[in-house]
Protein backbone atom coordinates (compact mmCIF):
# COMPACT_ATOMS: atom_id res chain seq x y z
CA UNK A 1 0.00 0.00 0.00
CA UNK A 2 1.42 3.41 -1.00
CA UNK A 3 -0.56 5.70 1.27
CA UNK A 4 2.70 7.20 2.59
CA UNK A 5 4.64 7.14 -0.66
CA UNK A 6 7.11 10.01 -0.70
CA UNK A 7 7.26 10.28 3.10
CA UNK A 8 10.77 9.84 4.51
CA UNK A 9 11.27 8.46 8.02
CA UNK A 10 14.46 8.38 10.08
CA UNK A 11 14.55 5.71 12.79
CA UNK A 12 16.97 5.76 15.72
CA UNK A 13 17.00 3.74 18.90
CA UNK A 14 16.39 0.07 18.61
CA UNK A 15 14.84 -2.89 20.38
CA UNK A 16 11.06 -2.95 19.66
CA UNK A 17 8.92 0.17 20.03
CA UNK A 18 10.58 2.58 17.56
CA UNK A 19 11.33 -0.14 14.97
CA UNK A 20 7.74 -1.41 15.13
CA UNK A 21 6.36 2.10 14.70
CA UNK A 22 8.48 2.79 11.61
CA UNK A 23 7.90 -0.72 10.25
CA UNK A 24 4.14 0.04 10.23
CA UNK A 25 4.84 3.30 8.40
CA UNK A 26 7.01 1.41 5.91
CA UNK A 27 4.16 -1.04 5.31
CA UNK A 28 2.12 1.94 4.08
CA UNK A 29 4.79 3.00 1.62
CA UNK A 30 7.03 5.34 3.62
CA UNK A 31 10.75 5.33 2.92
CA UNK A 32 12.32 4.35 6.26
CA UNK A 33 16.03 4.83 6.88
CA UNK A 34 17.15 2.87 9.93
CA UNK A 35 20.19 4.36 11.65
CA UNK A 36 22.32 1.94 13.69
CA UNK A 37 25.46 2.47 15.74
CA UNK A 38 28.68 1.21 14.11
CA UNK A 39 29.94 -2.07 15.48
CA UNK A 40 27.00 -2.96 17.70
CA UNK A 41 23.89 -2.08 15.71
CA UNK A 42 20.36 -2.55 16.99
CA UNK A 43 20.42 -4.68 20.20
CA UNK A 44 17.49 -6.60 18.74
CA UNK A 45 19.94 -8.26 16.34
CA UNK A 46 21.13 -10.35 19.28
CA UNK A 47 17.64 -11.46 20.31
CA UNK A 48 16.43 -14.97 19.51
CA UNK A 49 15.00 -17.09 18.13
CA UNK A 50 17.37 -17.18 15.17
CA UNK A 51 16.82 -18.60 11.70
CA UNK A 52 18.29 -22.09 11.58
CA UNK A 53 19.18 -21.79 15.28
CA UNK A 54 22.27 -19.85 14.17
CA UNK A 55 22.86 -16.92 16.59
CA UNK A 56 24.01 -14.55 13.86
CA UNK A 57 23.27 -10.80 13.86
CA UNK A 58 21.58 -11.10 10.44
CA UNK A 59 19.36 -14.03 11.47
CA UNK A 60 17.40 -12.73 14.46
CA UNK A 61 13.74 -13.42 13.69
CA UNK A 62 12.44 -10.56 15.89
CA UNK A 63 14.85 -8.16 14.15
CA UNK A 64 13.83 -9.37 10.69
CA UNK A 65 10.15 -9.03 11.57
CA UNK A 66 10.54 -5.50 12.96
CA UNK A 67 12.70 -4.18 10.15
CA UNK A 68 11.15 -5.26 6.87
CA UNK A 69 10.81 -2.70 4.06
CA UNK A 70 13.57 -0.48 5.46
CA UNK A 71 16.88 0.89 4.25
CA UNK A 72 19.77 1.08 6.69
CA UNK A 73 22.94 3.01 7.46
CA UNK A 74 25.42 3.04 10.33
CA UNK A 75 26.13 6.38 11.96
CA UNK A 76 27.71 7.43 15.24
CA UNK A 77 25.32 10.19 16.29
CA UNK A 78 27.29 10.86 19.49
CA UNK A 79 30.25 12.50 17.69
CA UNK A 80 30.38 15.86 15.92
CA UNK A 81 30.70 14.35 12.44
CA UNK A 82 27.76 12.04 13.03
CA UNK A 83 25.70 14.92 14.39
CA UNK A 84 26.38 16.90 11.23
CA UNK A 85 25.27 14.01 9.00
CA UNK A 86 22.19 13.47 11.14
CA UNK A 87 21.19 17.13 10.78
CA UNK A 88 21.53 16.85 7.00
CA UNK A 89 19.29 13.78 7.01
CA UNK A 90 16.77 15.44 9.33
CA UNK A 91 16.57 18.50 7.08
CA UNK A 92 15.11 16.31 4.31
CA UNK A 93 13.00 14.02 6.51
CA UNK A 94 9.31 14.15 7.28
CA UNK A 95 9.44 12.03 10.44
CA UNK A 96 12.06 11.07 13.01
CA UNK A 97 11.21 8.16 15.32
CA UNK A 98 13.36 7.34 18.34
CA UNK A 99 13.05 5.63 21.70
CA UNK A 100 15.98 7.06 23.66
CA UNK A 101 15.42 8.40 27.15
CA UNK A 102 14.52 12.13 27.31
CA UNK A 103 17.94 12.93 28.75
CA UNK A 104 19.77 11.04 26.00
CA UNK A 105 17.51 12.56 23.33
CA UNK A 106 18.43 16.05 24.47
CA UNK A 107 22.16 15.29 24.61
CA UNK A 108 22.03 13.86 21.07
CA UNK A 109 20.02 16.80 19.72
CA UNK A 110 16.95 14.67 19.06
CA UNK A 111 14.53 16.78 21.08
CA UNK A 112 11.95 18.78 19.14
CA UNK A 113 13.48 22.19 19.78
CA UNK A 114 16.71 21.14 18.05
CA UNK A 115 15.07 19.19 15.25
CA UNK A 116 12.55 21.90 14.42
CA UNK A 117 15.39 24.43 14.11
CA UNK A 118 16.77 22.27 11.30
CA UNK A 119 13.40 21.37 9.77
CA UNK A 120 10.22 23.19 10.84
CA UNK A 121 8.03 20.57 9.12
CA UNK A 122 9.49 17.51 10.83
CA UNK A 123 7.32 15.27 13.02
CA UNK A 124 9.50 14.21 15.95
CA UNK A 125 8.27 11.00 17.57
CA UNK A 126 9.55 10.07 21.03
CA UNK A 127 8.65 6.70 22.60
CA UNK A 128 9.62 6.25 26.25
CA UNK A 129 8.32 4.22 29.20
CA UNK A 130 6.88 7.25 31.05
CA UNK A 131 6.87 10.26 28.70
CA UNK A 132 8.98 13.40 28.37
CA UNK A 133 8.04 15.07 31.66
CA UNK A 134 7.23 14.14 35.22
CA UNK A 135 9.20 12.44 37.99
CA UNK A 136 9.71 9.20 36.04
CA UNK A 137 10.77 10.72 32.72
CA UNK A 138 14.35 9.40 32.89
CA UNK A 139 13.58 6.14 34.66
CA UNK A 140 14.56 3.12 32.55
CA UNK A 141 12.02 0.30 32.57
CA UNK A 142 11.66 -3.23 31.29
CA UNK A 143 8.47 -4.58 29.78
CA UNK A 144 7.28 -6.09 33.07
CA UNK A 145 7.87 -2.79 34.91
CA UNK A 146 5.77 -0.90 32.37
CA UNK A 147 3.02 -3.48 32.80
CA UNK A 148 3.15 -3.01 36.56
CA UNK A 149 3.03 0.80 36.40
CA UNK A 150 0.12 0.70 33.94
CA UNK A 151 -1.95 -1.35 36.40
CA UNK A 152 -2.29 -4.46 34.25
CA UNK A 153 -0.34 -6.74 36.56
CA UNK A 154 -2.79 -6.00 39.39
CA UNK A 155 -5.54 -7.97 37.68
CA UNK A 156 -3.59 -10.38 35.47
CA UNK A 157 -3.72 -14.01 36.59
CA UNK A 158 -5.50 -15.89 39.39
CA UNK A 159 -6.22 -14.39 42.80
CA UNK A 160 -4.25 -17.04 44.69
CA UNK A 161 -1.14 -16.71 42.52
CA UNK A 162 1.40 -14.10 41.58
CA UNK A 163 0.52 -11.62 38.79
CA UNK A 164 1.16 -12.72 35.22
CA UNK A 165 3.08 -10.72 32.63
CA UNK A 166 1.88 -10.79 29.05
CA UNK A 167 4.25 -12.52 26.68
CA UNK A 168 6.45 -11.10 23.89
CA UNK A 169 7.16 -7.57 25.20
CA UNK A 170 3.65 -6.42 24.37
CA UNK A 171 4.10 -3.06 26.10
CA UNK A 172 6.62 -2.04 23.45
CA UNK A 173 4.46 -3.30 20.59
CA UNK A 174 1.45 -1.43 21.97
CA UNK A 175 3.57 1.73 22.26
CA UNK A 176 4.75 1.26 18.67
CA UNK A 177 1.20 0.96 17.35
CA UNK A 178 0.11 4.06 19.27
CA UNK A 179 3.14 5.95 17.98
CA UNK A 180 2.39 5.02 14.37
CA UNK A 181 -1.24 6.14 14.73
CA UNK A 182 -0.27 9.42 16.40
CA UNK A 183 2.36 10.04 13.72
CA UNK A 184 -0.23 9.62 10.97
CA UNK A 185 -2.44 12.14 12.77
CA UNK A 186 0.44 14.63 12.99
CA UNK A 187 1.14 14.21 9.28
CA UNK A 188 -2.51 14.85 8.50
CA UNK A 189 -2.48 18.02 10.57
CA UNK A 190 0.65 19.18 8.76
CA UNK A 191 -1.35 19.21 5.52
CA UNK A 192 -3.33 22.13 6.96
CA UNK A 193 -0.74 23.92 9.09
CA UNK A 194 2.47 23.26 7.18
CA UNK A 195 4.24 22.73 10.52
CA UNK A 196 5.59 19.66 12.24
CA UNK A 197 5.19 18.85 15.91
CA UNK A 198 6.35 16.70 18.81
CA UNK A 199 4.60 13.32 19.16
CA UNK A 200 5.07 12.05 22.71
CA UNK A 201 4.26 8.41 23.43
CA UNK A 202 4.50 6.95 26.95
CA UNK A 203 4.25 3.15 26.94
CA UNK A 204 2.72 3.03 30.44
CA UNK A 205 -0.06 5.42 29.38
CA UNK A 206 -0.73 3.38 26.23
CA UNK A 207 -1.20 0.24 28.32
CA UNK A 208 -3.31 2.02 30.93
CA UNK A 209 -5.72 2.96 28.13
CA UNK A 210 -6.26 -0.77 27.58
CA UNK A 211 -7.76 -1.23 31.05
CA UNK A 212 -11.14 -1.88 29.49
CA UNK A 213 -12.62 -3.55 32.58
CA UNK A 214 -10.88 -2.01 35.57
CA UNK A 215 -11.67 1.61 34.68
CA UNK A 216 -15.47 1.24 34.27
CA UNK A 217 -15.54 -1.00 37.37
CA UNK A 218 -14.15 1.91 39.39
CA UNK A 219 -15.96 4.72 37.56
CA UNK A 220 -19.43 3.25 37.79
CA UNK A 221 -19.28 1.02 40.88
CA UNK A 222 -16.35 2.29 42.91
CA UNK A 223 -14.94 -1.24 42.77
CA UNK A 224 -11.28 -2.14 42.34
CA UNK A 225 -10.91 -5.07 39.99
CA UNK A 226 -8.22 -7.50 41.09
CA UNK A 227 -7.10 -10.81 39.69
CA UNK A 228 -9.84 -13.28 38.84
CA UNK A 229 -11.05 -15.66 41.56
CA UNK A 230 -9.92 -19.24 41.47
CA UNK A 231 -12.56 -21.46 39.92
CA UNK A 232 -13.02 -24.73 38.12
CA UNK A 233 -11.87 -25.34 34.59
CA UNK A 234 -13.58 -22.81 32.32
CA UNK A 235 -13.50 -23.00 28.55
CA UNK A 236 -11.25 -19.94 28.05
CA UNK A 237 -8.64 -20.90 30.64
CA UNK A 238 -5.24 -22.54 30.42
CA UNK A 239 -5.74 -26.20 29.53
CA UNK A 240 -3.15 -28.98 29.33
CA UNK A 241 -2.66 -30.67 25.96
CA UNK A 242 -0.50 -33.58 24.85
CA UNK A 243 2.31 -31.30 23.65
CA UNK A 244 1.99 -28.36 26.05
CA UNK A 245 -0.81 -25.97 27.00
CA UNK A 246 -3.51 -24.14 25.08
CA UNK A 247 -5.91 -21.28 25.87
CA UNK A 248 -9.06 -21.51 23.73
CA UNK A 249 -10.53 -18.13 22.78
CA UNK A 250 -13.78 -17.91 20.83
CA UNK A 251 -14.73 -14.63 19.17
CA UNK A 252 -18.34 -13.59 18.74
CA UNK A 253 -18.40 -14.30 15.02
CA UNK A 254 -16.70 -17.68 15.29
CA UNK A 255 -19.15 -20.59 14.74
CA UNK A 256 -19.19 -22.90 17.75
CA UNK A 257 -19.38 -25.88 15.39
CA UNK A 258 -15.83 -25.13 14.21
CA UNK A 259 -14.54 -25.00 17.79
CA UNK A 260 -16.38 -28.14 18.79
CA UNK A 261 -14.98 -29.97 15.78
CA UNK A 262 -11.47 -28.74 16.60
CA UNK A 263 -11.55 -30.25 20.08
CA UNK A 264 -13.53 -33.32 19.04
CA UNK A 265 -16.70 -32.58 21.03
CA UNK A 266 -19.56 -32.25 18.55
CA UNK A 267 -22.08 -32.56 21.37
CA UNK A 268 -20.70 -29.29 22.79
CA UNK A 269 -21.68 -27.52 19.59
CA UNK A 270 -25.22 -28.87 19.69
CA UNK A 271 -25.61 -27.91 23.35
CA UNK A 272 -24.35 -24.33 22.92
CA UNK A 273 -26.33 -23.72 19.74
CA UNK A 274 -29.49 -24.70 21.56
CA UNK A 275 -28.69 -22.10 24.22
CA UNK A 276 -28.14 -19.38 21.64
CA UNK A 277 -24.37 -19.03 22.00
Coordinates of C-alpha atoms in Angstrom, one line a residue:
X1 CA 0.0 0.0 0.0
X2 CA 1.4 3.4 -1.0
X3 CA -0.6 5.7 1.3
X4 CA 2.7 7.2 2.6
X5 CA 4.6 7.1 -0.7
X6 CA 7.1 10.0 -0.7
X7 CA 7.3 10.3 3.1
X8 CA 10.8 9.8 4.5
X9 CA 11.3 8.5 8.0
X10 CA 14.5 8.4 10.1
X11 CA 14.5 5.7 12.8
X12 CA 17.0 5.8 15.7
X13 CA 17.0 3.7 18.9
X14 CA 16.4 0.1 18.6
X15 CA 14.8 -2.9 20.4
X16 CA 11.1 -3.0 19.7
X17 CA 8.9 0.2 20.0
X18 CA 10.6 2.6 17.6
X19 CA 11.3 -0.1 15.0
X20 CA 7.7 -1.4 15.1
X21 CA 6.4 2.1 14.7
X22 CA 8.5 2.8 11.6
X23 CA 7.9 -0.7 10.2
X24 CA 4.1 0.0 10.2
X25 CA 4.8 3.3 8.4
X26 CA 7.0 1.4 5.9
X27 CA 4.2 -1.0 5.3
X28 CA 2.1 1.9 4.1
X29 CA 4.8 3.0 1.6
X30 CA 7.0 5.3 3.6
X31 CA 10.8 5.3 2.9
X32 CA 12.3 4.4 6.3
X33 CA 16.0 4.8 6.9
X34 CA 17.1 2.9 9.9
X35 CA 20.2 4.4 11.7
X36 CA 22.3 1.9 13.7
X37 CA 25.5 2.5 15.7
X38 CA 28.7 1.2 14.1
X39 CA 29.9 -2.1 15.5
X40 CA 27.0 -3.0 17.7
X41 CA 23.9 -2.1 15.7
X42 CA 20.4 -2.6 17.0
X43 CA 20.4 -4.7 20.2
X44 CA 17.5 -6.6 18.7
X45 CA 19.9 -8.3 16.3
X46 CA 21.1 -10.4 19.3
X47 CA 17.6 -11.5 20.3
X48 CA 16.4 -15.0 19.5
X49 CA 15.0 -17.1 18.1
X50 CA 17.4 -17.2 15.2
X51 CA 16.8 -18.6 11.7
X52 CA 18.3 -22.1 11.6
X53 CA 19.2 -21.8 15.3
X54 CA 22.3 -19.9 14.2
X55 CA 22.9 -16.9 16.6
X56 CA 24.0 -14.5 13.9
X57 CA 23.3 -10.8 13.9
X58 CA 21.6 -11.1 10.4
X59 CA 19.4 -14.0 11.5
X60 CA 17.4 -12.7 14.5
X61 CA 13.7 -13.4 13.7
X62 CA 12.4 -10.6 15.9
X63 CA 14.9 -8.2 14.1
X64 CA 13.8 -9.4 10.7
X65 CA 10.1 -9.0 11.6
X66 CA 10.5 -5.5 13.0
X67 CA 12.7 -4.2 10.1
X68 CA 11.1 -5.3 6.9
X69 CA 10.8 -2.7 4.1
X70 CA 13.6 -0.5 5.5
X71 CA 16.9 0.9 4.2
X72 CA 19.8 1.1 6.7
X73 CA 22.9 3.0 7.5
X74 CA 25.4 3.0 10.3
X75 CA 26.1 6.4 12.0
X76 CA 27.7 7.4 15.2
X77 CA 25.3 10.2 16.3
X78 CA 27.3 10.9 19.5
X79 CA 30.2 12.5 17.7
X80 CA 30.4 15.9 15.9
X81 CA 30.7 14.4 12.4
X82 CA 27.8 12.0 13.0
X83 CA 25.7 14.9 14.4
X84 CA 26.4 16.9 11.2
X85 CA 25.3 14.0 9.0
X86 CA 22.2 13.5 11.1
X87 CA 21.2 17.1 10.8
X88 CA 21.5 16.9 7.0
X89 CA 19.3 13.8 7.0
X90 CA 16.8 15.4 9.3
X91 CA 16.6 18.5 7.1
X92 CA 15.1 16.3 4.3
X93 CA 13.0 14.0 6.5
X94 CA 9.3 14.1 7.3
X95 CA 9.4 12.0 10.4
X96 CA 12.1 11.1 13.0
X97 CA 11.2 8.2 15.3
X98 CA 13.4 7.3 18.3
X99 CA 13.0 5.6 21.7
X100 CA 16.0 7.1 23.7
X101 CA 15.4 8.4 27.2
X102 CA 14.5 12.1 27.3
X103 CA 17.9 12.9 28.8
X104 CA 19.8 11.0 26.0
X105 CA 17.5 12.6 23.3
X106 CA 18.4 16.0 24.5
X107 CA 22.2 15.3 24.6
X108 CA 22.0 13.9 21.1
X109 CA 20.0 16.8 19.7
X110 CA 16.9 14.7 19.1
X111 CA 14.5 16.8 21.1
X112 CA 12.0 18.8 19.1
X113 CA 13.5 22.2 19.8
X114 CA 16.7 21.1 18.0
X115 CA 15.1 19.2 15.3
X116 CA 12.5 21.9 14.4
X117 CA 15.4 24.4 14.1
X118 CA 16.8 22.3 11.3
X119 CA 13.4 21.4 9.8
X120 CA 10.2 23.2 10.8
X121 CA 8.0 20.6 9.1
X122 CA 9.5 17.5 10.8
X123 CA 7.3 15.3 13.0
X124 CA 9.5 14.2 16.0
X125 CA 8.3 11.0 17.6
X126 CA 9.5 10.1 21.0
X127 CA 8.6 6.7 22.6
X128 CA 9.6 6.3 26.2
X129 CA 8.3 4.2 29.2
X130 CA 6.9 7.3 31.0
X131 CA 6.9 10.3 28.7
X132 CA 9.0 13.4 28.4
X133 CA 8.0 15.1 31.7
X134 CA 7.2 14.1 35.2
X135 CA 9.2 12.4 38.0
X136 CA 9.7 9.2 36.0
X137 CA 10.8 10.7 32.7
X138 CA 14.3 9.4 32.9
X139 CA 13.6 6.1 34.7
X140 CA 14.6 3.1 32.5
X141 CA 12.0 0.3 32.6
X142 CA 11.7 -3.2 31.3
X143 CA 8.5 -4.6 29.8
X144 CA 7.3 -6.1 33.1
X145 CA 7.9 -2.8 34.9
X146 CA 5.8 -0.9 32.4
X147 CA 3.0 -3.5 32.8
X148 CA 3.1 -3.0 36.6
X149 CA 3.0 0.8 36.4
X150 CA 0.1 0.7 33.9
X151 CA -2.0 -1.4 36.4
X152 CA -2.3 -4.5 34.2
X153 CA -0.3 -6.7 36.6
X154 CA -2.8 -6.0 39.4
X155 CA -5.5 -8.0 37.7
X156 CA -3.6 -10.4 35.5
X157 CA -3.7 -14.0 36.6
X158 CA -5.5 -15.9 39.4
X159 CA -6.2 -14.4 42.8
X160 CA -4.3 -17.0 44.7
X161 CA -1.1 -16.7 42.5
X162 CA 1.4 -14.1 41.6
X163 CA 0.5 -11.6 38.8
X164 CA 1.2 -12.7 35.2
X165 CA 3.1 -10.7 32.6
X166 CA 1.9 -10.8 29.0
X167 CA 4.2 -12.5 26.7
X168 CA 6.4 -11.1 23.9
X169 CA 7.2 -7.6 25.2
X170 CA 3.7 -6.4 24.4
X171 CA 4.1 -3.1 26.1
X172 CA 6.6 -2.0 23.4
X173 CA 4.5 -3.3 20.6
X174 CA 1.4 -1.4 22.0
X175 CA 3.6 1.7 22.3
X176 CA 4.8 1.3 18.7
X177 CA 1.2 1.0 17.4
X178 CA 0.1 4.1 19.3
X179 CA 3.1 6.0 18.0
X180 CA 2.4 5.0 14.4
X181 CA -1.2 6.1 14.7
X182 CA -0.3 9.4 16.4
X183 CA 2.4 10.0 13.7
X184 CA -0.2 9.6 11.0
X185 CA -2.4 12.1 12.8
X186 CA 0.4 14.6 13.0
X187 CA 1.1 14.2 9.3
X188 CA -2.5 14.8 8.5
X189 CA -2.5 18.0 10.6
X190 CA 0.7 19.2 8.8
X191 CA -1.4 19.2 5.5
X192 CA -3.3 22.1 7.0
X193 CA -0.7 23.9 9.1
X194 CA 2.5 23.3 7.2
X195 CA 4.2 22.7 10.5
X196 CA 5.6 19.7 12.2
X197 CA 5.2 18.8 15.9
X198 CA 6.3 16.7 18.8
X199 CA 4.6 13.3 19.2
X200 CA 5.1 12.1 22.7
X201 CA 4.3 8.4 23.4
X202 CA 4.5 6.9 26.9
X203 CA 4.3 3.2 26.9
X204 CA 2.7 3.0 30.4
X205 CA -0.1 5.4 29.4
X206 CA -0.7 3.4 26.2
X207 CA -1.2 0.2 28.3
X208 CA -3.3 2.0 30.9
X209 CA -5.7 3.0 28.1
X210 CA -6.3 -0.8 27.6
X211 CA -7.8 -1.2 31.1
X212 CA -11.1 -1.9 29.5
X213 CA -12.6 -3.6 32.6
X214 CA -10.9 -2.0 35.6
X215 CA -11.7 1.6 34.7
X216 CA -15.5 1.2 34.3
X217 CA -15.5 -1.0 37.4
X218 CA -14.2 1.9 39.4
X219 CA -16.0 4.7 37.6
X220 CA -19.4 3.2 37.8
X221 CA -19.3 1.0 40.9
X222 CA -16.3 2.3 42.9
X223 CA -14.9 -1.2 42.8
X224 CA -11.3 -2.1 42.3
X225 CA -10.9 -5.1 40.0
X226 CA -8.2 -7.5 41.1
X227 CA -7.1 -10.8 39.7
X228 CA -9.8 -13.3 38.8
X229 CA -11.1 -15.7 41.6
X230 CA -9.9 -19.2 41.5
X231 CA -12.6 -21.5 39.9
X232 CA -13.0 -24.7 38.1
X233 CA -11.9 -25.3 34.6
X234 CA -13.6 -22.8 32.3
X235 CA -13.5 -23.0 28.6
X236 CA -11.2 -19.9 28.0
X237 CA -8.6 -20.9 30.6
X238 CA -5.2 -22.5 30.4
X239 CA -5.7 -26.2 29.5
X240 CA -3.1 -29.0 29.3
X241 CA -2.7 -30.7 26.0
X242 CA -0.5 -33.6 24.9
X243 CA 2.3 -31.3 23.7
X244 CA 2.0 -28.4 26.1
X245 CA -0.8 -26.0 27.0
X246 CA -3.5 -24.1 25.1
X247 CA -5.9 -21.3 25.9
X248 CA -9.1 -21.5 23.7
X249 CA -10.5 -18.1 22.8
X250 CA -13.8 -17.9 20.8
X251 CA -14.7 -14.6 19.2
X252 CA -18.3 -13.6 18.7
X253 CA -18.4 -14.3 15.0
X254 CA -16.7 -17.7 15.3
X255 CA -19.1 -20.6 14.7
X256 CA -19.2 -22.9 17.7
X257 CA -19.4 -25.9 15.4
X258 CA -15.8 -25.1 14.2
X259 CA -14.5 -25.0 17.8
X260 CA -16.4 -28.1 18.8
X261 CA -15.0 -30.0 15.8
X262 CA -11.5 -28.7 16.6
X263 CA -11.5 -30.3 20.1
X264 CA -13.5 -33.3 19.0
X265 CA -16.7 -32.6 21.0
X266 CA -19.6 -32.3 18.5
X267 CA -22.1 -32.6 21.4
X268 CA -20.7 -29.3 22.8
X269 CA -21.7 -27.5 19.6
X270 CA -25.2 -28.9 19.7
X271 CA -25.6 -27.9 23.4
X272 CA -24.3 -24.3 22.9
X273 CA -26.3 -23.7 19.7
X274 CA -29.5 -24.7 21.6
X275 CA -28.7 -22.1 24.2
X276 CA -28.1 -19.4 21.6
X277 CA -24.4 -19.0 22.0

